[in-house]
Amino acid sequence: MKTPVNKVKIINDPIYGFITIPNQLIFELIEHPYFQRLRRITQMGMSNLVYPGAHHTRFHHAVGCMHLMQKAVTVLINKGVRITEDEKNGVFIAILLHDIGHGPYSHALENSIVDGVSHESISLLFMKELNKEFKGDLTLAIEIFEGRYPRKFLNQLVSSQLDIDRMDYLKRDSFYTGVAEGNISSERLIDMLNVVEGQLVVEEKGIYSVEKFIVGRRLMYWQVYLHKAGVVAEKMLVNLLARAKYLANKGVQLSSSRALNYFLYKDVEDAFTLETLKTFSRLDDYDILSAIKDWISHEDKILSRLSEMIINRNLLKVELSSKPYGEDYLQKVKDQMEEKGWSKEDLSYFFVHDTISNQAYSDISSKIYLYYKDGNIVDIVEASDQLNIQALTKPVVKHFLCYPKGIKIA
């Protein structure tokens, strides 16, 4: 793969300072409308309703990931790991485009109007379409992204339990939310990376940085990503979009942008065609927000009420419990809602009973291995003297219940 040399392009990032775009091909990918769309996709969904500073975008994150990947590749080459120019470009592009398939407000769209189509699969579709435009220059990046490339460590840098994606979003989201617990030392972690027998490892000196990374990830999930107000806001958005889709299927006219209109009035779950992909590339947070503002005055009371509640941050009340809610308690909430005038149809949208879970480290999927001077490679769970690292391998499940404010449960 030959990439023409361009004059140096830099981006000023609040986390890392100046980020250099390594070559003309990557510059052109960043300039492409598919990638520029990420400027209009928020990184943290509805979390800005909890942390007002959390307005950064997927664009910030993707470019930050590319920067950290450049650092990681340089570290590995300096330690004697052979990485060709083509492989460097491939892994840079793979991490740059890993989130290009995200829909508006992150995961909300995946659970409503394009239900059943993951952002990872859409990212792959975008990469394959770009590969046609760039005459095959993304072939190696796609192989790395899919995990088909024989040099496993390149895929692990893109997607694993200690990947570049996590190193950036933990540090970046910590910065923009002001939650200091997530401020991991990504630079230290990268400096400690190595490759042994084709496997990505962390040198033994990096054990404490890895421990902080795992603990920091746990704290960020409970304090930020799974904050109860953020969870209920996203559930309300999912329910709102589901209501809009339901009305569209009934033939009700809804004002929306052409791109949003396409997904409201067309089922795309089974076949994500080229037309669908190109329409998706024009769909972003602004389409959703503009529609919600307009739907406040819609004659459908459920759509109107949900829209107004989201716009004015009048969220449902939320309860969290480490134990499942009993059927008697759930029925009491429903009965109270009906007594207050909420219909059975309303319950489908304003009563939410679900679970959230977090597993900071999985010792079943890709593990984080420490590499010792004597040649031994040990899983972090066995190597760490912190008892809570072992505990963090178990998923923690919490049950939550959402219902309108003003409902009193005796």
CSV table of C-alpha atoms in Angstrom, one decimal:
chain,number,residue,atom,x,y,z
A,1,MET,CA,0.0,0.0,0.0
A,2,LYS,CA,1.5,3.3,-1.1
A,3,THR,CA,0.4,6.5,0.5
A,4,PRO,CA,1.6,9.8,-0.8
A,5,VAL,CA,3.4,12.1,1.5
A,6,ASN,CA,1.5,15.2,2.6
A,7,LYS,CA,2.7,18.3,4.4
A,8,VAL,CA,2.2,17.8,8.2
A,9,LYS,CA,-1.4,18.3,9.4
A,10,ILE,CA,-2.0,18.7,13.1
A,11,ILE,CA,-5.0,18.9,15.4
A,12,ASN,CA,-4.9,20.5,18.8
A,13,ASP,CA,-6.5,18.2,21.3
A,14,PRO,CA,-7.3,19.2,24.9
A,15,ILE,CA,-6.1,15.8,26.2
A,16,TYR,CA,-2.9,15.1,24.3
A,17,GLY,CA,-1.9,18.5,22.8
A,18,PHE,CA,-0.9,18.4,19.2
A,19,ILE,CA,-2.0,15.3,17.2
A,20,THR,CA,-0.2,14.7,13.9
A,21,ILE,CA,-2.1,13.1,11.0
A,22,PRO,CA,0.5,10.6,9.7
A,23,ASN,CA,-0.2,10.7,5.9
A,24,GLN,CA,-2.4,11.8,3.1
A,25,LEU,CA,-4.6,8.7,3.0
A,26,ILE,CA,-5.6,9.1,6.7
A,27,PHE,CA,-6.1,12.9,6.2
A,28,GLU,CA,-8.5,12.1,3.3
A,29,LEU,CA,-10.3,9.6,5.4
A,30,ILE,CA,-10.7,12.2,8.2
A,31,GLU,CA,-12.0,14.7,5.6
A,32,HIS,CA,-14.5,12.3,4.2
A,33,PRO,CA,-18.2,13.1,4.9
A,34,TYR,CA,-18.7,9.6,6.6
A,35,PHE,CA,-16.0,10.5,9.1
A,36,GLN,CA,-16.9,14.2,9.5
A,37,ARG,CA,-20.4,13.1,10.6
A,38,LEU,CA,-18.8,11.9,13.8
A,39,ARG,CA,-18.5,15.6,14.8
A,40,ARG,CA,-22.3,15.5,15.1
A,41,ILE,CA,-22.5,12.3,17.2
A,42,THR,CA,-22.0,12.8,20.9
A,43,GLN,CA,-19.6,10.4,22.6
A,44,MET,CA,-21.6,9.9,25.8
A,45,GLY,CA,-25.2,9.9,24.7
A,46,MET,CA,-27.5,11.5,27.3
A,47,SER,CA,-24.7,11.8,29.9
A,48,ASN,CA,-24.6,15.6,29.5
A,49,LEU,CA,-27.9,15.7,31.4
A,50,VAL,CA,-25.8,14.5,34.4
A,51,TYR,CA,-22.4,15.9,33.6
A,52,PRO,CA,-22.9,19.2,31.7
A,53,GLY,CA,-19.4,19.2,30.3
A,54,ALA,CA,-19.9,15.8,28.5
A,55,HIS,CA,-20.6,17.3,25.1
A,56,HIS,CA,-17.5,15.9,23.3
A,57,THR,CA,-18.0,13.9,20.2
A,58,ARG,CA,-17.1,10.6,18.5
A,59,PHE,CA,-14.8,12.6,16.3
A,60,HIS,CA,-12.7,13.7,19.3
A,61,HIS,CA,-12.5,10.1,20.5
A,62,ALA,CA,-11.6,8.6,17.1
A,63,VAL,CA,-8.8,11.1,16.5
A,64,GLY,CA,-7.5,10.6,20.0
A,65,CYS,CA,-7.4,6.9,19.5
A,66,MET,CA,-5.4,7.3,16.3
A,67,HIS,CA,-2.9,9.4,18.3
A,68,LEU,CA,-2.5,6.8,21.0
A,69,MET,CA,-2.1,4.1,18.4
A,70,GLN,CA,0.8,6.0,16.8
A,71,LYS,CA,2.4,6.1,20.3
A,72,ALA,CA,1.8,2.4,20.8
A,73,VAL,CA,3.3,1.4,17.4
A,74,THR,CA,6.4,3.6,18.0
A,75,VAL,CA,6.9,2.0,21.5
A,76,LEU,CA,6.6,-1.6,20.0
A,77,ILE,CA,9.0,-0.9,17.1
A,78,ASN,CA,11.5,0.6,19.5
A,79,LYS,CA,11.3,-2.7,21.5
A,80,GLY,CA,12.2,-4.7,18.4
A,81,VAL,CA,8.7,-5.7,17.2
A,82,ARG,CA,8.6,-5.8,13.4
A,83,ILE,CA,5.7,-3.7,12.1
A,84,THR,CA,5.7,-2.9,8.4
A,85,GLU,CA,4.5,0.4,6.9
A,86,ASP,CA,1.4,-1.3,5.6
A,87,GLU,CA,0.7,-2.7,9.0
A,88,LYS,CA,1.2,0.7,10.6
A,89,ASN,CA,-1.3,2.2,8.2
A,90,GLY,CA,-3.7,-0.7,8.6
A,91,VAL,CA,-3.9,-0.5,12.4
A,92,PHE,CA,-4.1,3.4,12.3
A,93,ILE,CA,-7.0,3.2,10.0
A,94,ALA,CA,-8.7,0.4,11.9
A,95,ILE,CA,-8.7,2.3,15.2
A,96,LEU,CA,-9.6,5.6,13.4
A,97,LEU,CA,-12.7,4.1,11.9
A,98,HIS,CA,-13.7,1.7,14.7
A,99,ASP,CA,-16.7,3.8,15.8
A,100,ILE,CA,-17.7,5.3,12.4
A,101,GLY,CA,-20.9,3.2,12.5
A,102,HIS,CA,-22.3,4.8,15.7
A,103,GLY,CA,-25.7,6.3,15.4
A,104,PRO,CA,-27.1,9.4,17.1
A,105,TYR,CA,-26.8,9.5,20.9
A,106,SER,CA,-24.5,6.5,20.8
A,107,HIS,CA,-26.5,3.3,21.6
A,108,ALA,CA,-30.1,4.7,21.7
A,109,LEU,CA,-30.7,4.1,18.0
A,110,GLU,CA,-29.5,0.5,18.1
A,111,ASN,CA,-32.3,-0.3,20.6
A,112,SER,CA,-35.1,1.5,18.8
A,113,ILE,CA,-35.5,2.4,15.1
A,114,VAL,CA,-32.6,0.3,13.8
A,115,ASP,CA,-33.1,-2.5,16.3
A,116,GLY,CA,-30.9,-5.5,15.7
A,117,VAL,CA,-28.1,-3.8,13.8
A,118,SER,CA,-25.0,-3.1,15.9
A,119,HIS,CA,-22.8,-0.1,15.4
A,120,GLU,CA,-19.8,-2.5,14.9
A,121,SER,CA,-21.5,-4.1,11.9
A,122,ILE,CA,-22.4,-0.7,10.5
A,123,SER,CA,-18.7,0.4,11.0
A,124,LEU,CA,-17.6,-2.5,8.9
A,125,LEU,CA,-20.1,-1.6,6.2
A,126,PHE,CA,-18.7,1.9,6.1
A,127,MET,CA,-15.1,0.6,6.0
A,128,LYS,CA,-15.9,-1.7,3.1
A,129,GLU,CA,-17.6,1.1,1.2
A,130,LEU,CA,-14.7,3.4,1.8
A,131,ASN,CA,-12.4,0.6,0.6
A,132,LYS,CA,-14.1,0.7,-2.8
A,133,GLU,CA,-13.6,4.5,-3.0
A,134,PHE,CA,-10.0,4.3,-1.9
A,135,LYS,CA,-9.3,1.4,-4.4
A,136,GLY,CA,-8.4,-1.2,-1.8
A,137,ASP,CA,-6.2,0.8,0.5
A,138,LEU,CA,-8.3,-0.2,3.5
A,139,THR,CA,-8.1,-4.0,2.9
A,140,LEU,CA,-5.5,-4.6,5.6
A,141,ALA,CA,-7.3,-2.3,8.0
A,142,ILE,CA,-10.5,-4.3,7.6
A,143,GLU,CA,-8.7,-7.6,8.2
A,144,ILE,CA,-7.2,-6.2,11.4
A,145,PHE,CA,-10.6,-4.8,12.5
A,146,GLU,CA,-12.3,-8.2,11.9
A,147,GLY,CA,-9.5,-10.1,13.6
A,148,ARG,CA,-8.7,-12.0,10.5
A,149,TYR,CA,-5.1,-10.7,10.1
A,150,PRO,CA,-2.6,-13.4,11.3
A,151,ARG,CA,-0.7,-11.0,13.6
A,152,LYS,CA,-3.1,-11.1,16.5
A,153,PHE,CA,-1.5,-8.3,18.5
A,154,LEU,CA,-2.6,-5.7,15.9
A,155,ASN,CA,-6.3,-6.7,16.5
A,156,GLN,CA,-5.7,-6.7,20.3
A,157,LEU,CA,-4.5,-3.0,20.0
A,158,VAL,CA,-7.9,-2.2,18.4
A,159,SER,CA,-10.2,-4.5,20.4
A,160,SER,CA,-9.3,-6.3,23.6
A,161,GLN,CA,-9.5,-5.7,27.4
A,162,LEU,CA,-6.6,-3.3,27.2
A,163,ASP,CA,-7.1,-1.7,23.9
A,164,ILE,CA,-6.4,1.8,22.6
A,165,ASP,CA,-10.2,2.5,22.4
A,166,ARG,CA,-10.6,2.1,26.2
A,167,MET,CA,-7.4,3.9,27.0
A,168,ASP,CA,-8.7,7.0,25.2
A,169,TYR,CA,-12.4,7.0,26.2
A,170,LEU,CA,-11.7,6.5,29.9
A,171,LYS,CA,-9.2,9.4,30.0
A,172,ARG,CA,-11.3,11.6,27.7
A,173,ASP,CA,-14.6,11.0,29.4
A,174,SER,CA,-13.0,11.5,32.8
A,175,PHE,CA,-11.7,14.9,31.6
A,176,TYR,CA,-15.0,16.1,30.1
A,177,THR,CA,-17.2,14.9,33.0
A,178,GLY,CA,-14.8,16.0,35.7
A,179,VAL,CA,-14.8,12.5,37.3
A,180,ALA,CA,-11.2,12.1,38.3
A,181,GLU,CA,-11.4,8.4,39.1
A,182,GLY,CA,-11.2,7.6,35.3
A,183,ASN,CA,-8.1,9.5,34.7
A,184,ILE,CA,-5.9,6.5,33.9
A,185,SER,CA,-2.3,6.8,32.8
A,186,SER,CA,-2.7,5.8,29.2
A,187,GLU,CA,0.9,7.0,28.3
A,188,ARG,CA,2.4,4.7,31.1
A,189,LEU,CA,0.3,1.8,29.9
A,190,ILE,CA,1.4,2.2,26.3
A,191,ASP,CA,5.1,2.5,27.4
A,192,MET,CA,4.8,-0.8,29.1
A,193,LEU,CA,3.3,-2.7,26.1
A,194,ASN,CA,5.2,-5.4,24.3
A,195,VAL,CA,4.6,-8.4,22.0
A,196,VAL,CA,5.6,-11.9,23.0
A,197,GLU,CA,4.9,-14.9,20.7
A,198,GLY,CA,2.4,-12.7,18.8
A,199,GLN,CA,0.5,-11.8,21.9
A,200,LEU,CA,0.1,-8.3,23.3
A,201,VAL,CA,1.5,-8.2,26.9
A,202,VAL,CA,2.3,-5.6,29.5
A,203,GLU,CA,5.7,-5.7,31.1
A,204,GLU,CA,5.7,-6.5,34.8
A,205,LYS,CA,6.6,-2.9,35.7
A,206,GLY,CA,3.2,-1.8,34.4
A,207,ILE,CA,1.2,-3.9,36.9
A,208,TYR,CA,0.0,-1.0,39.0
A,209,SER,CA,-1.0,1.0,35.9
A,210,VAL,CA,-3.1,-2.0,34.8
A,211,GLU,CA,-4.7,-2.3,38.3
A,212,LYS,CA,-5.6,1.4,38.2
A,213,PHE,CA,-7.0,0.9,34.7
A,214,ILE,CA,-9.3,-1.9,35.7
A,215,VAL,CA,-10.4,-0.2,38.9
A,216,GLY,CA,-10.8,3.1,37.1
A,217,ARG,CA,-13.0,1.4,34.4
A,218,ARG,CA,-15.3,0.0,37.2
A,219,LEU,CA,-15.6,3.4,38.8
A,220,MET,CA,-16.3,5.2,35.5
A,221,TYR,CA,-19.1,2.7,34.7
A,222,TRP,CA,-20.9,3.1,38.0
A,223,GLN,CA,-20.3,6.8,38.3
A,224,VAL,CA,-20.7,7.9,34.7
A,225,TYR,CA,-21.8,5.4,32.1
A,226,LEU,CA,-24.4,3.7,34.3
A,227,HIS,CA,-25.3,6.7,36.4
A,228,LYS,CA,-29.0,6.3,37.2
A,229,ALA,CA,-30.1,9.6,35.7
A,230,GLY,CA,-28.2,8.9,32.5
A,231,VAL,CA,-29.7,5.4,32.3
A,232,VAL,CA,-33.2,6.6,32.7
A,233,ALA,CA,-32.6,9.5,30.2
A,234,GLU,CA,-31.4,6.9,27.6
A,235,LYS,CA,-34.3,4.6,28.3
A,236,MET,CA,-36.7,7.5,27.8
A,237,LEU,CA,-35.1,8.4,24.5
A,238,VAL,CA,-35.3,4.7,23.4
A,239,ASN,CA,-39.0,4.6,24.3
A,240,LEU,CA,-39.6,7.9,22.5
A,241,LEU,CA,-38.0,6.7,19.3
A,242,ALA,CA,-39.9,3.4,19.7
A,243,ARG,CA,-43.1,5.3,20.0
A,244,ALA,CA,-42.3,7.4,16.9
A,245,LYS,CA,-41.5,4.1,15.0
A,246,TYR,CA,-44.8,2.6,16.2
A,247,LEU,CA,-46.8,5.7,15.0
A,248,ALA,CA,-44.9,5.7,11.6
A,249,ASN,CA,-45.9,2.0,11.1
A,250,LYS,CA,-49.5,3.1,11.7
A,251,GLY,CA,-49.2,5.7,9.0
A,252,VAL,CA,-49.2,8.7,11.3
A,253,GLN,CA,-47.4,11.6,9.8
A,254,LEU,CA,-44.3,12.8,11.9
A,255,SER,CA,-42.2,15.8,11.1
A,256,SER,CA,-38.6,14.9,10.8
A,257,SER,CA,-35.5,15.2,8.5
A,258,ARG,CA,-35.3,13.1,5.4
A,259,ALA,CA,-32.7,10.9,6.9
A,260,LEU,CA,-34.7,10.2,10.1
A,261,ASN,CA,-37.9,9.9,8.1
A,262,TYR,CA,-36.3,7.1,6.1
A,263,PHE,CA,-35.6,5.0,9.2
A,264,LEU,CA,-39.0,5.8,10.8
A,265,TYR,CA,-41.0,4.6,7.8
A,266,LYS,CA,-38.8,1.8,6.6
A,267,ASP,CA,-37.7,-1.4,8.3
A,268,VAL,CA,-34.0,-1.9,7.9
A,269,GLU,CA,-33.2,-4.6,10.3
A,270,ASP,CA,-32.9,-7.4,7.8
A,271,ALA,CA,-31.1,-5.6,4.9
A,272,PHE,CA,-28.7,-2.7,5.4
A,273,THR,CA,-28.4,-1.8,1.7
A,274,LEU,CA,-26.1,0.8,0.2
A,275,GLU,CA,-29.0,3.2,0.1
A,276,THR,CA,-29.6,2.6,3.8
A,277,LEU,CA,-26.0,3.1,4.6
A,278,LYS,CA,-25.8,6.4,2.7
A,279,THR,CA,-28.9,7.6,4.4
A,280,PHE,CA,-27.5,6.5,7.7
A,281,SER,CA,-24.4,8.6,7.0
A,282,ARG,CA,-26.7,11.7,6.9
A,283,LEU,CA,-28.3,10.9,10.3
A,284,ASP,CA,-26.9,12.5,13.4
A,285,ASP,CA,-27.8,14.0,16.8
A,286,TYR,CA,-29.2,17.1,15.2
A,287,ASP,CA,-31.9,15.1,13.3
A,288,ILE,CA,-33.0,13.5,16.6
A,289,LEU,CA,-32.9,16.7,18.7
A,290,SER,CA,-34.7,18.7,16.1
A,291,ALA,CA,-37.5,16.1,15.8
A,292,ILE,CA,-37.9,15.8,19.5
A,293,LYS,CA,-38.4,19.6,19.8
A,294,ASP,CA,-41.0,19.5,17.1
A,295,TRP,CA,-42.8,16.5,18.5
A,296,ILE,CA,-43.6,18.3,21.7
A,297,SER,CA,-46.6,19.8,19.9
A,298,HIS,CA,-47.6,16.5,18.3
A,299,GLU,CA,-51.2,15.4,18.9
A,300,ASP,CA,-50.0,11.9,20.2
A,301,LYS,CA,-49.9,12.4,23.9
A,302,ILE,CA,-47.2,9.8,24.6
A,303,LEU,CA,-44.9,11.2,22.0
A,304,SER,CA,-45.5,14.7,23.1
A,305,ARG,CA,-45.1,14.1,26.8
A,306,LEU,CA,-41.8,12.1,26.3
A,307,SER,CA,-40.4,14.8,24.0
A,308,GLU,CA,-41.2,17.5,26.5
A,309,MET,CA,-39.8,15.6,29.4
A,310,ILE,CA,-36.5,14.9,27.6
A,311,ILE,CA,-36.1,18.5,26.3
A,312,ASN,CA,-36.7,20.0,29.7
A,313,ARG,CA,-34.8,17.3,31.7
A,314,ASN,CA,-37.9,16.3,33.6
A,315,LEU,CA,-36.9,12.7,33.9
A,316,LEU,CA,-38.7,9.7,35.3
A,317,LYS,CA,-38.0,8.8,38.9
A,318,VAL,CA,-35.5,5.9,39.1
A,319,GLU,CA,-34.9,3.4,41.9
A,320,LEU,CA,-31.8,1.1,42.0
A,321,SER,CA,-31.6,-2.2,43.9
A,322,SER,CA,-29.0,-5.0,44.1
A,323,LYS,CA,-31.9,-7.5,44.4
A,324,PRO,CA,-34.8,-8.1,41.9
A,325,TYR,CA,-38.0,-6.2,42.6
A,326,GLY,CA,-40.9,-8.4,43.7
A,327,GLU,CA,-43.9,-8.8,41.5
A,328,ASP,CA,-46.1,-7.4,44.3
A,329,TYR,CA,-44.0,-4.2,44.4
A,330,LEU,CA,-44.0,-3.8,40.6
A,331,GLN,CA,-47.8,-4.2,40.6
A,332,LYS,CA,-48.2,-1.6,43.3
A,333,VAL,CA,-46.3,0.9,41.1
A,334,LYS,CA,-48.5,0.1,38.1
A,335,ASP,CA,-51.7,0.4,40.2
A,336,GLN,CA,-50.6,3.8,41.6
A,337,MET,CA,-49.9,5.0,38.0
A,338,GLU,CA,-53.4,3.9,36.9
A,339,GLU,CA,-55.0,5.6,39.8
A,340,LYS,CA,-53.2,8.8,38.8
A,341,GLY,CA,-54.7,8.5,35.3
A,342,TRP,CA,-51.9,6.7,33.4
A,343,SER,CA,-53.4,4.3,30.9
A,344,LYS,CA,-52.2,0.7,30.2
A,345,GLU,CA,-50.6,2.0,27.0
A,346,ASP,CA,-48.8,4.7,28.9
A,347,LEU,CA,-47.2,2.0,31.1
A,348,SER,CA,-45.3,0.6,28.1
A,349,TYR,CA,-43.5,3.9,27.8
A,350,PHE,CA,-43.4,5.5,31.3
A,351,PHE,CA,-42.9,2.4,33.4
A,352,VAL,CA,-39.5,0.8,32.9
A,353,HIS,CA,-38.2,-2.3,34.7
A,354,ASP,CA,-34.8,-3.6,33.6
A,355,THR,CA,-31.2,-4.3,34.8
A,356,ILE,CA,-27.8,-2.8,34.2
A,357,SER,CA,-24.5,-4.7,34.7
A,358,ASN,CA,-20.8,-4.1,34.7
A,359,GLN,CA,-17.9,-6.4,34.6
A,360,ALA,CA,-14.7,-4.5,34.9
A,361,TYR,CA,-12.5,-7.4,33.8
A,362,SER,CA,-13.4,-10.6,32.1
A,363,ASP,CA,-11.1,-13.6,32.6
A,364,ILE,CA,-13.0,-15.5,30.0
A,365,SER,CA,-12.6,-13.3,26.9
A,366,SER,CA,-9.3,-11.7,25.9
A,367,LYS,CA,-7.1,-11.5,29.0
A,368,ILE,CA,-4.5,-8.9,30.1
A,369,TYR,CA,-1.2,-10.7,30.4
A,370,LEU,CA,1.9,-9.5,32.4
A,371,TYR,CA,5.3,-10.4,31.0
A,372,TYR,CA,8.1,-11.1,33.5
A,373,LYS,CA,11.8,-10.9,32.9
A,374,ASP,CA,12.1,-14.7,33.4
A,375,GLY,CA,9.8,-15.2,30.4
A,376,ASN,CA,6.7,-16.1,32.3
A,377,ILE,CA,3.4,-14.7,31.0
A,378,VAL,CA,0.7,-14.4,33.8
A,379,ASP,CA,-2.9,-13.2,33.7
A,380,ILE,CA,-3.3,-10.0,35.7
A,381,VAL,CA,-5.8,-11.7,38.1
A,382,GLU,CA,-3.1,-14.2,39.2
A,383,ALA,CA,-0.3,-11.6,39.1
A,384,SER,CA,-2.0,-8.9,41.1
A,385,ASP,CA,-1.9,-8.8,44.9
A,386,GLN,CA,-5.0,-6.7,45.0
A,387,LEU,CA,-7.9,-8.9,46.1
A,388,ASN,CA,-10.4,-6.6,44.5
A,389,ILE,CA,-9.0,-7.4,41.0
A,390,GLN,CA,-10.2,-11.0,41.4
A,391,ALA,CA,-13.6,-9.6,42.6
A,392,LEU,CA,-13.9,-7.4,39.5
A,393,THR,CA,-13.9,-10.5,37.3
A,394,LYS,CA,-17.5,-11.1,38.4
A,395,PRO,CA,-20.3,-9.2,36.7
A,396,VAL,CA,-22.3,-6.9,39.1
A,397,VAL,CA,-26.0,-6.6,38.2
A,398,LYS,CA,-28.3,-3.9,39.5
A,399,HIS,CA,-32.0,-3.8,39.0
A,400,PHE,CA,-33.7,-0.5,38.2
A,401,LEU,CA,-37.3,0.8,38.1
A,402,CYS,CA,-38.5,4.0,36.5
A,403,TYR,CA,-41.9,5.6,36.8
A,404,PRO,CA,-43.3,9.1,36.9
A,405,LYS,CA,-42.6,11.5,39.7
A,406,GLY,CA,-45.4,12.0,42.1
A,407,ILE,CA,-46.2,8.3,42.4
A,408,LYS,CA,-46.1,7.3,46.1
A,409,ILE,CA,-45.5,3.7,47.0
A,410,ALA,CA,-46.8,2.7,50.4
